[in-house]
PDB file of C-alpha atoms in Angstrom:
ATOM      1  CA  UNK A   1      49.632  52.120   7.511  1.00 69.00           C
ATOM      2  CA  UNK A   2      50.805  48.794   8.703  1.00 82.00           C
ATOM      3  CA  UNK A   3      53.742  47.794   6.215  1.00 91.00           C
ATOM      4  CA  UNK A   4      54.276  44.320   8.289  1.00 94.00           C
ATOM      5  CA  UNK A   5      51.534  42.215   8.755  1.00 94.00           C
ATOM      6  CA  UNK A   6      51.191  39.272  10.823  1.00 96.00           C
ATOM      7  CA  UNK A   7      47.713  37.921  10.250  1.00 92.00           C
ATOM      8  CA  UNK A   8      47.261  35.194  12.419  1.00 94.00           C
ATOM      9  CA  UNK A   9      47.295  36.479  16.337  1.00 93.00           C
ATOM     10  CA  UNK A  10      47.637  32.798  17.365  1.00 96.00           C
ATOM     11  CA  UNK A  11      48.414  29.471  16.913  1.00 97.00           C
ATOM     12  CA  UNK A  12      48.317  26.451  18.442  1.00 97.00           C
ATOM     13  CA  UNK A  13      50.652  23.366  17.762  1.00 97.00           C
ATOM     14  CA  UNK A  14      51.436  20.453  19.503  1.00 97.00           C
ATOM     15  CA  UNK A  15      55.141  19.378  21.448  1.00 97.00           C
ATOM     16  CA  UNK A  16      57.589  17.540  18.995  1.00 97.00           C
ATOM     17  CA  UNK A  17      55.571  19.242  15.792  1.00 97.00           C
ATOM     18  CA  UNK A  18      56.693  22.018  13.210  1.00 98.00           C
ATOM     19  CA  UNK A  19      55.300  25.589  14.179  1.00 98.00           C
ATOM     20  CA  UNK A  20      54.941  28.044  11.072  1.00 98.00           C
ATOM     21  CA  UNK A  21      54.835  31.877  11.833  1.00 98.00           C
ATOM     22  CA  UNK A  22      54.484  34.122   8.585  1.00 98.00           C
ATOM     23  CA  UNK A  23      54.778  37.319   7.960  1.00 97.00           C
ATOM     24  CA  UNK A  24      53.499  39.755   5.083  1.00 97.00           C
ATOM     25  CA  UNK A  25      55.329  42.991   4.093  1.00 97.00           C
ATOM     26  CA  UNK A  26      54.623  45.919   1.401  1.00 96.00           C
ATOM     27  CA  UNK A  27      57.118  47.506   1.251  1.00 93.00           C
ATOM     28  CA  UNK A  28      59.498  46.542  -1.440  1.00 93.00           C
ATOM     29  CA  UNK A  29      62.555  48.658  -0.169  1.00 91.00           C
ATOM     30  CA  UNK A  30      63.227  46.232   2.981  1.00 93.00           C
ATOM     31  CA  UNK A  31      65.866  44.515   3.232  1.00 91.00           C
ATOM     32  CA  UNK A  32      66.548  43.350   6.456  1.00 91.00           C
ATOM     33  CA  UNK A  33      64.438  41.062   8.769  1.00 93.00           C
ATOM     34  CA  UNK A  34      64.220  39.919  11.950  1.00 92.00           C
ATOM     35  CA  UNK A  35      62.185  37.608  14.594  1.00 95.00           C
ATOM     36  CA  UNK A  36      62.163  38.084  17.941  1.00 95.00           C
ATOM     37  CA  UNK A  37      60.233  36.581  20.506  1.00 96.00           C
ATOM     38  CA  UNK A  38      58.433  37.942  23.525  1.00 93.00           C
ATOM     39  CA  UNK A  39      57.662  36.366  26.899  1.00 93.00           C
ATOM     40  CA  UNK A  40      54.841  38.841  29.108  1.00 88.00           C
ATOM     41  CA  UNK A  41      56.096  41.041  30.739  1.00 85.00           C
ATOM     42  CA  UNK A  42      60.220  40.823  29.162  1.00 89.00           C
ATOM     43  CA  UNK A  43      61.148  42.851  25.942  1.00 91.00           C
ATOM     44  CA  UNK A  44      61.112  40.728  22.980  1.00 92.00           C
ATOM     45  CA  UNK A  45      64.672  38.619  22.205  1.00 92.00           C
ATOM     46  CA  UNK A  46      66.183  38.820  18.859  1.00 91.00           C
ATOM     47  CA  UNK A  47      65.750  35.177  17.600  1.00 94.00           C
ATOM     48  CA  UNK A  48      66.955  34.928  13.793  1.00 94.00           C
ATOM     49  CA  UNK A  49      67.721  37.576  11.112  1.00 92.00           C
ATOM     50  CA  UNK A  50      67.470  37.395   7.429  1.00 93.00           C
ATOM     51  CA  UNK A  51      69.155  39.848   4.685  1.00 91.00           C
ATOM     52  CA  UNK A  52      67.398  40.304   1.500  1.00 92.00           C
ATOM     53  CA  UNK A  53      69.947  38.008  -0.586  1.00 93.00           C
ATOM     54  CA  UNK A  54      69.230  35.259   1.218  1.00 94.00           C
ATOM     55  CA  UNK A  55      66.330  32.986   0.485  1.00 96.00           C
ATOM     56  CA  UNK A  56      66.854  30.693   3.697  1.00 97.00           C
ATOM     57  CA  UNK A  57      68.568  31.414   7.271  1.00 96.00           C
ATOM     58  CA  UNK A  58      68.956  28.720  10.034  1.00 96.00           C
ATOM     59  CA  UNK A  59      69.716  28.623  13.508  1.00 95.00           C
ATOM     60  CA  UNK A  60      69.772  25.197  15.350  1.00 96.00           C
ATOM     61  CA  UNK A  61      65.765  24.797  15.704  1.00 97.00           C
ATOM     62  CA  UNK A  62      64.816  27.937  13.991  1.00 97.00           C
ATOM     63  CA  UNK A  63      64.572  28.680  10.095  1.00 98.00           C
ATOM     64  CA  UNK A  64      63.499  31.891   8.491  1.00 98.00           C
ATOM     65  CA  UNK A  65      62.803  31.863   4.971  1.00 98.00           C
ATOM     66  CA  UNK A  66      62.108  34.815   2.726  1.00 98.00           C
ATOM     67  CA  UNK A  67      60.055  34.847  -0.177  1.00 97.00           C
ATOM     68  CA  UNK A  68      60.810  38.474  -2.025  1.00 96.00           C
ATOM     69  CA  UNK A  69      58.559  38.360  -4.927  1.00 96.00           C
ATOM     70  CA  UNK A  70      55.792  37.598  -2.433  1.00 97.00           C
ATOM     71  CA  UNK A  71      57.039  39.842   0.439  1.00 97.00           C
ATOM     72  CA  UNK A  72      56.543  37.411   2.263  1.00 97.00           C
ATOM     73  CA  UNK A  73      58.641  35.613   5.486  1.00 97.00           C
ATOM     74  CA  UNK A  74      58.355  32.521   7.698  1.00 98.00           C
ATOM     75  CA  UNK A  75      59.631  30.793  10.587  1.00 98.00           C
ATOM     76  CA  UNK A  76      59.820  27.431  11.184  1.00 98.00           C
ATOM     77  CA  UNK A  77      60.305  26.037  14.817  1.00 98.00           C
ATOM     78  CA  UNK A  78      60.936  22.211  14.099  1.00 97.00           C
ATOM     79  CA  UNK A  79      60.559  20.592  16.897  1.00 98.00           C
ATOM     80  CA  UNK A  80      58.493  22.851  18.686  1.00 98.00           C
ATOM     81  CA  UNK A  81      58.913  22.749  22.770  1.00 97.00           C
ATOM     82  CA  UNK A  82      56.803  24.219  25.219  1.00 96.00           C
ATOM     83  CA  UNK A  83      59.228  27.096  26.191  1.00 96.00           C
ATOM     84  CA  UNK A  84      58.829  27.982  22.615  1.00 97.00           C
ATOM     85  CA  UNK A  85      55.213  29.273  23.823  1.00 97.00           C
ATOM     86  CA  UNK A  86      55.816  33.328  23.418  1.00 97.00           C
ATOM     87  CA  UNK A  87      54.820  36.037  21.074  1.00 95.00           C
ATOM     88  CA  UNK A  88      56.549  36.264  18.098  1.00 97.00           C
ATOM     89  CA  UNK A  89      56.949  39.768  15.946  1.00 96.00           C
ATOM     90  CA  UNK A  90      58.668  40.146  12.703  1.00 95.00           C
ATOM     91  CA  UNK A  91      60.286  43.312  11.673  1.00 93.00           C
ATOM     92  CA  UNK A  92      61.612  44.635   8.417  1.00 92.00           C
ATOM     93  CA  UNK A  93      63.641  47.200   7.799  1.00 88.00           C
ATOM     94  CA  UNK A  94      65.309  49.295   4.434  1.00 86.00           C
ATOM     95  CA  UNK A  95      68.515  50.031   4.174  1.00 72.00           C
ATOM     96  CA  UNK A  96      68.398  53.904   3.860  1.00 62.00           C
ATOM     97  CA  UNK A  97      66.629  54.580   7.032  1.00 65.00           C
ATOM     98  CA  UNK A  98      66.776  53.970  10.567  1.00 70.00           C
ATOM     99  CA  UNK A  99      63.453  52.469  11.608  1.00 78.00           C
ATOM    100  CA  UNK A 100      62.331  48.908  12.349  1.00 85.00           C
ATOM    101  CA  UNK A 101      58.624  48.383  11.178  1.00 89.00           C
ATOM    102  CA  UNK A 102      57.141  45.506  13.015  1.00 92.00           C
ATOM    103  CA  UNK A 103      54.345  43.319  12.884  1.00 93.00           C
ATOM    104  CA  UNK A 104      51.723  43.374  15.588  1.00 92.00           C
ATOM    105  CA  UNK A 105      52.979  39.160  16.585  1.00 94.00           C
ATOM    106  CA  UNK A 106      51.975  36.198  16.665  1.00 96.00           C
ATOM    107  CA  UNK A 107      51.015  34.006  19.855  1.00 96.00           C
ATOM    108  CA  UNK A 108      52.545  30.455  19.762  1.00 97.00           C
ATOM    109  CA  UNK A 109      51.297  28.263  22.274  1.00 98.00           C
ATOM    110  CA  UNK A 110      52.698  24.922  22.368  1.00 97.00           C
ATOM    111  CA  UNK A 111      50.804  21.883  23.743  1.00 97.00           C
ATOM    112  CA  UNK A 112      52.872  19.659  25.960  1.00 94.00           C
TER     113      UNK A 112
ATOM    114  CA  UNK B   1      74.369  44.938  33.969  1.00 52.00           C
ATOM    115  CA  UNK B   2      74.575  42.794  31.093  1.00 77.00           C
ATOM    116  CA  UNK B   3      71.178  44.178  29.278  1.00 91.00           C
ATOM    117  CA  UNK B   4      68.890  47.175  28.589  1.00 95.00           C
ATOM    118  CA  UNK B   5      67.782  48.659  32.267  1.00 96.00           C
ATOM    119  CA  UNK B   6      64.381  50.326  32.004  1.00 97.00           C
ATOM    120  CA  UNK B   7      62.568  52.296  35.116  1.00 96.00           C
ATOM    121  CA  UNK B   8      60.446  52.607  36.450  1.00 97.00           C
ATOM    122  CA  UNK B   9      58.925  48.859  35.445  1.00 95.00           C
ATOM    123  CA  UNK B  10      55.105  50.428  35.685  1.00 96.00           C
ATOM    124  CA  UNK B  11      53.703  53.938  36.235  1.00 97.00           C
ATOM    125  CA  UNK B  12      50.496  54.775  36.854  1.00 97.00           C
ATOM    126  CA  UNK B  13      49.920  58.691  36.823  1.00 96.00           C
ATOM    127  CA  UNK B  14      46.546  60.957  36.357  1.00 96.00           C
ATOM    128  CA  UNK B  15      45.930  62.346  32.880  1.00 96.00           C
ATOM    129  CA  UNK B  16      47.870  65.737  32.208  1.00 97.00           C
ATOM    130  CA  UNK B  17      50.410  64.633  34.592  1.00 97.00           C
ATOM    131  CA  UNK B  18      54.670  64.900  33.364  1.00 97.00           C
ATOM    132  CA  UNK B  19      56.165  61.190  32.883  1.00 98.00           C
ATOM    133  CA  UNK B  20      59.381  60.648  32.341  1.00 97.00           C
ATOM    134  CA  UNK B  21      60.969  57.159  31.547  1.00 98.00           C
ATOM    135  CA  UNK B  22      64.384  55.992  32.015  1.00 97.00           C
ATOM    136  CA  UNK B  23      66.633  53.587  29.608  1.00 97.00           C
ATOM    137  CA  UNK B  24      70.248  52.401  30.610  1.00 96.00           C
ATOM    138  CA  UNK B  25      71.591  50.720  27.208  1.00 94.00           C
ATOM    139  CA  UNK B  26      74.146  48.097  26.963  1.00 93.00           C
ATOM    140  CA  UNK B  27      77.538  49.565  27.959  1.00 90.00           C
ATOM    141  CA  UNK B  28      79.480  50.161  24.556  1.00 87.00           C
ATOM    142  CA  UNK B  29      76.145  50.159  22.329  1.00 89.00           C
ATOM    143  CA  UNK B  30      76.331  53.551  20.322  1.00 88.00           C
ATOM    144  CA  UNK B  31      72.588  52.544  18.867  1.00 89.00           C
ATOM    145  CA  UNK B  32      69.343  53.704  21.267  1.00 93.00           C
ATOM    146  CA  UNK B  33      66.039  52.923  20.442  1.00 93.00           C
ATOM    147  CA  UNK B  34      62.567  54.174  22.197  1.00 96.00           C
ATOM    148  CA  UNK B  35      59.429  52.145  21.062  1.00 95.00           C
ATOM    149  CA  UNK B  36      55.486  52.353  22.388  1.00 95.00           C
ATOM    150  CA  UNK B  37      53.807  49.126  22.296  1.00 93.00           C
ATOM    151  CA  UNK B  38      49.639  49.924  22.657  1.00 91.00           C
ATOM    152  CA  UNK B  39      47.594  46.826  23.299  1.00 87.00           C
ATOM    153  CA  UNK B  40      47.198  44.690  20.890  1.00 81.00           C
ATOM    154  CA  UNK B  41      49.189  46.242  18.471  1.00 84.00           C
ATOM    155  CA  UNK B  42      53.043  46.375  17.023  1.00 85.00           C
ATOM    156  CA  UNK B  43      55.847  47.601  18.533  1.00 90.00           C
ATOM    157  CA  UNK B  44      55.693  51.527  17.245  1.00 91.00           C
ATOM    158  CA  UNK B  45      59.012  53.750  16.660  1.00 91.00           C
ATOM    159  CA  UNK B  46      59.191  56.842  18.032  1.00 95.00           C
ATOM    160  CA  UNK B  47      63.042  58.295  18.023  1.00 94.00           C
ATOM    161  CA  UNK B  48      66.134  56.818  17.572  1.00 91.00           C
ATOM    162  CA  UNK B  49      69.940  58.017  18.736  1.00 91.00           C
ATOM    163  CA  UNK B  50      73.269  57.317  16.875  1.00 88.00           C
ATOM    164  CA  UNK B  51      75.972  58.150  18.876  1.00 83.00           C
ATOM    165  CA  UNK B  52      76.557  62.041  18.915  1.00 82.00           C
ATOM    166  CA  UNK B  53      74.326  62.618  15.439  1.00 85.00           C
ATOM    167  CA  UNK B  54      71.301  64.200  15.294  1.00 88.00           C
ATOM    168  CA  UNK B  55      68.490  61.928  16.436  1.00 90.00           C
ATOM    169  CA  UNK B  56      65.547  60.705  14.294  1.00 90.00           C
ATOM    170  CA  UNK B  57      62.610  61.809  15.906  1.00 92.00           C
ATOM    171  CA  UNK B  58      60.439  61.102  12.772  1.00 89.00           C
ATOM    172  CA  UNK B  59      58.397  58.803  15.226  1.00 91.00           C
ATOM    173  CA  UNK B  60      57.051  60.869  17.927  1.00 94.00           C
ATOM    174  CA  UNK B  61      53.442  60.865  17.859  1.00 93.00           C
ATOM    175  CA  UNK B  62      53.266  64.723  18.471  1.00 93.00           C
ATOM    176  CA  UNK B  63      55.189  67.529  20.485  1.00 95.00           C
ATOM    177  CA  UNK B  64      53.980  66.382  23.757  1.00 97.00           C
ATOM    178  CA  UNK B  65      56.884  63.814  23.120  1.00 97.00           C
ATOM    179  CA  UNK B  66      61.029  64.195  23.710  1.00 96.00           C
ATOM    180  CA  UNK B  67      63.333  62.219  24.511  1.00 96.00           C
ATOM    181  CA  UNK B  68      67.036  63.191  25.426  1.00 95.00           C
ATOM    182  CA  UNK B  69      70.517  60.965  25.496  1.00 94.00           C
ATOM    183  CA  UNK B  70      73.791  62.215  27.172  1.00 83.00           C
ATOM    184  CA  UNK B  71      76.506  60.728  24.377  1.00 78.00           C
ATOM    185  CA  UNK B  72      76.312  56.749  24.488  1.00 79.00           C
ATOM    186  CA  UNK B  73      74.962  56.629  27.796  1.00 88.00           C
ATOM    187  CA  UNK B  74      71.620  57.211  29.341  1.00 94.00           C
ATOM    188  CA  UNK B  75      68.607  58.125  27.918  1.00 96.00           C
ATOM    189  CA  UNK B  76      65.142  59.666  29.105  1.00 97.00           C
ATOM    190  CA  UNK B  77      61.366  60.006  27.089  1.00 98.00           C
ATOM    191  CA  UNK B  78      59.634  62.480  28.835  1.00 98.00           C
ATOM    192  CA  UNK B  79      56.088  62.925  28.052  1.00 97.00           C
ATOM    193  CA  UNK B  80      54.666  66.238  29.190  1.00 97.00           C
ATOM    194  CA  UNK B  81      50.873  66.611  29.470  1.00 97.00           C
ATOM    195  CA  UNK B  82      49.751  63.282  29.641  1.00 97.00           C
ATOM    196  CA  UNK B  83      46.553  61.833  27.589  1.00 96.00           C
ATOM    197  CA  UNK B  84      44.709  58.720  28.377  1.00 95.00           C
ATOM    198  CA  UNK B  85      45.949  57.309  24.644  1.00 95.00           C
ATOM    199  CA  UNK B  86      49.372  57.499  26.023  1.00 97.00           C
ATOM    200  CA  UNK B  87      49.109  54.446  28.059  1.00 97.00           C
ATOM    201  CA  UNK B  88      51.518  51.718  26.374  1.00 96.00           C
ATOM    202  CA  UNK B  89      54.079  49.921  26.739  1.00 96.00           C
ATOM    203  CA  UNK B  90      57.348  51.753  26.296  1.00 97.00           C
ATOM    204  CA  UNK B  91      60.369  50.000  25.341  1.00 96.00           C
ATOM    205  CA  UNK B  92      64.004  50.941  24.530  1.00 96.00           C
ATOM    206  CA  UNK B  93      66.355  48.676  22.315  1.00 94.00           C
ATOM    207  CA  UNK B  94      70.403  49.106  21.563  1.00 91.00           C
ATOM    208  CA  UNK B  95      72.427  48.251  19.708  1.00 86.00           C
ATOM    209  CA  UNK B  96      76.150  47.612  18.653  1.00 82.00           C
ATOM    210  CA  UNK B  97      76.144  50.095  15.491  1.00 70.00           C
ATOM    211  CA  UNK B  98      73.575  51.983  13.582  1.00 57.00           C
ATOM    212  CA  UNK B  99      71.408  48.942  13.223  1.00 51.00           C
ATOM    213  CA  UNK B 100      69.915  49.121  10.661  1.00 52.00           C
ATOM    214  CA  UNK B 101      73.245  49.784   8.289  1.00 53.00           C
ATOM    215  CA  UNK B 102      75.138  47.343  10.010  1.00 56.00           C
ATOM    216  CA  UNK B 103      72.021  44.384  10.518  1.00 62.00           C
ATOM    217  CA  UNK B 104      73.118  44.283  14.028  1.00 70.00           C
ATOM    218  CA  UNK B 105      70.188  43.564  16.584  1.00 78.00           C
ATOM    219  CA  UNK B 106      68.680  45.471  18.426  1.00 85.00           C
ATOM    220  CA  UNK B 107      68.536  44.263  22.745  1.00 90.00           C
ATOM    221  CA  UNK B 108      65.618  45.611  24.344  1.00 94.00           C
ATOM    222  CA  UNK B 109      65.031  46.052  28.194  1.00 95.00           C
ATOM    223  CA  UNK B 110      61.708  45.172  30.112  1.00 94.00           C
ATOM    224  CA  UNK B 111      59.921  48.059  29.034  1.00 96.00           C
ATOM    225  CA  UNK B 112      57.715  50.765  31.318  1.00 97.00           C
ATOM    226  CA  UNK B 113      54.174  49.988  31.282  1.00 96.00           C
ATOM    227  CA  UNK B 114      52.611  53.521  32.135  1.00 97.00           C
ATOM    228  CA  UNK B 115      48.769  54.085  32.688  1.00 97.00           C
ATOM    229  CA  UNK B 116      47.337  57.417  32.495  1.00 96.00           C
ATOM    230  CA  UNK B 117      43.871  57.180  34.825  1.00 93.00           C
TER     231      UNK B 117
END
């Protein structure tokens, strides 16, 4: 049972616009987030975390928001570069357990 | 080094063939993580270690799987028997703390790709 869903495997935007990554979750006990991002062949990168008391988290380029009553989180990448081009996963976590659930990602490409 | 070491990077072994698959963590990370990525899918959790607790092994896919850590050093998966569904990505993550308690991330190596022919 996948309890984070990414639902789009790709997506395409161009250089200098805003990319938007989302992410669906079901279960209602996470409380932790993450994004990383994955280049072929390298393990993913941690990008930007998100606790569940927080509606908004930003990190230069990068902005996660979290929408709890729709388990639902995003990332923005505004503006989007060509290195951004990468798969990106989400993962969720609860706070009594020791497991990251994560999403089966998301492949940005970004058109110079 | 300054991240997660993984080796070998790819290994390609005949089905009911012993693997076993080597993570060096991040010196002073207490956290260890082993994952299995199959194509086209998530990144899957399979056991984690905590310093000198017991481990979670609530993720091993059955008891073909084990994995063993000497305190906060090196760890090994071993997977005994191989099967042709075993081929995946495998990658180990650490971490600072108990992540998930302490929202630290997790820094994950390269990965092993291992095909079973």
């Amino acid at each position: 049972d996948q309890q984070v869903k990414q639902n789009s495997p790709s997506l395409s935007v161009q250089e200098g616009r805003i990319s938007i990554l989302n992410c669906d979750y079901t279960n209602s006990m996470f409380d932790y987030f993450l994004w990383y991002k994955k280049y072929p062949a390298e393990g993913p990168t941690f990008l930007i975390s998100i606790s569940s008391i927080k509606d908004k988290n930003e990190d230069g380029r990068f902005t996660v928001f979290l929408n709890k009553s729709a388990k639902h989180l995003s990332l923005h990448i505004v503006p989007s570069q060509p290195g951004d081009s990468a798969v990106y996963f989400c993962a969720a976590s609860a706070g009594t357990g020791n497991q990251f659930y994560f999403g089966t990602g998301t492949s940005l490409t970004v058109i110079p | 080094g300054a991240g997660v070491s993984q080796s070998p990077s790819n290994k390609v072994t005949e089905k009911g063939k012993d693997v076993e698959l080597r993570c060096d963590p991040i010196s002073g990370h207490t956290a260890l993580y082993w994952y299995r990525q199959r194509l086209g899918q998530g990144l899957e959790f399979l056991i984690y270690f905590q310093g000198n607790s017991a481990p979670d092994k609530s993720g091993l896919p059955s008891d073909r799987f084990s994995a063993e850590r000497t305190g906060e050093s090196v760890s090994t998966l071993t997977i005994q028997r191989t099967q042709q569904e075993d081929s995946a990505v495998y990658l180990c993550a650490s971490s600072r703390q108990g992540t998930v308690r302490s929202n630290q991330p997790q820094h994950f190596g390269d990965g092993t790709r291992l095909s079973i022919l």
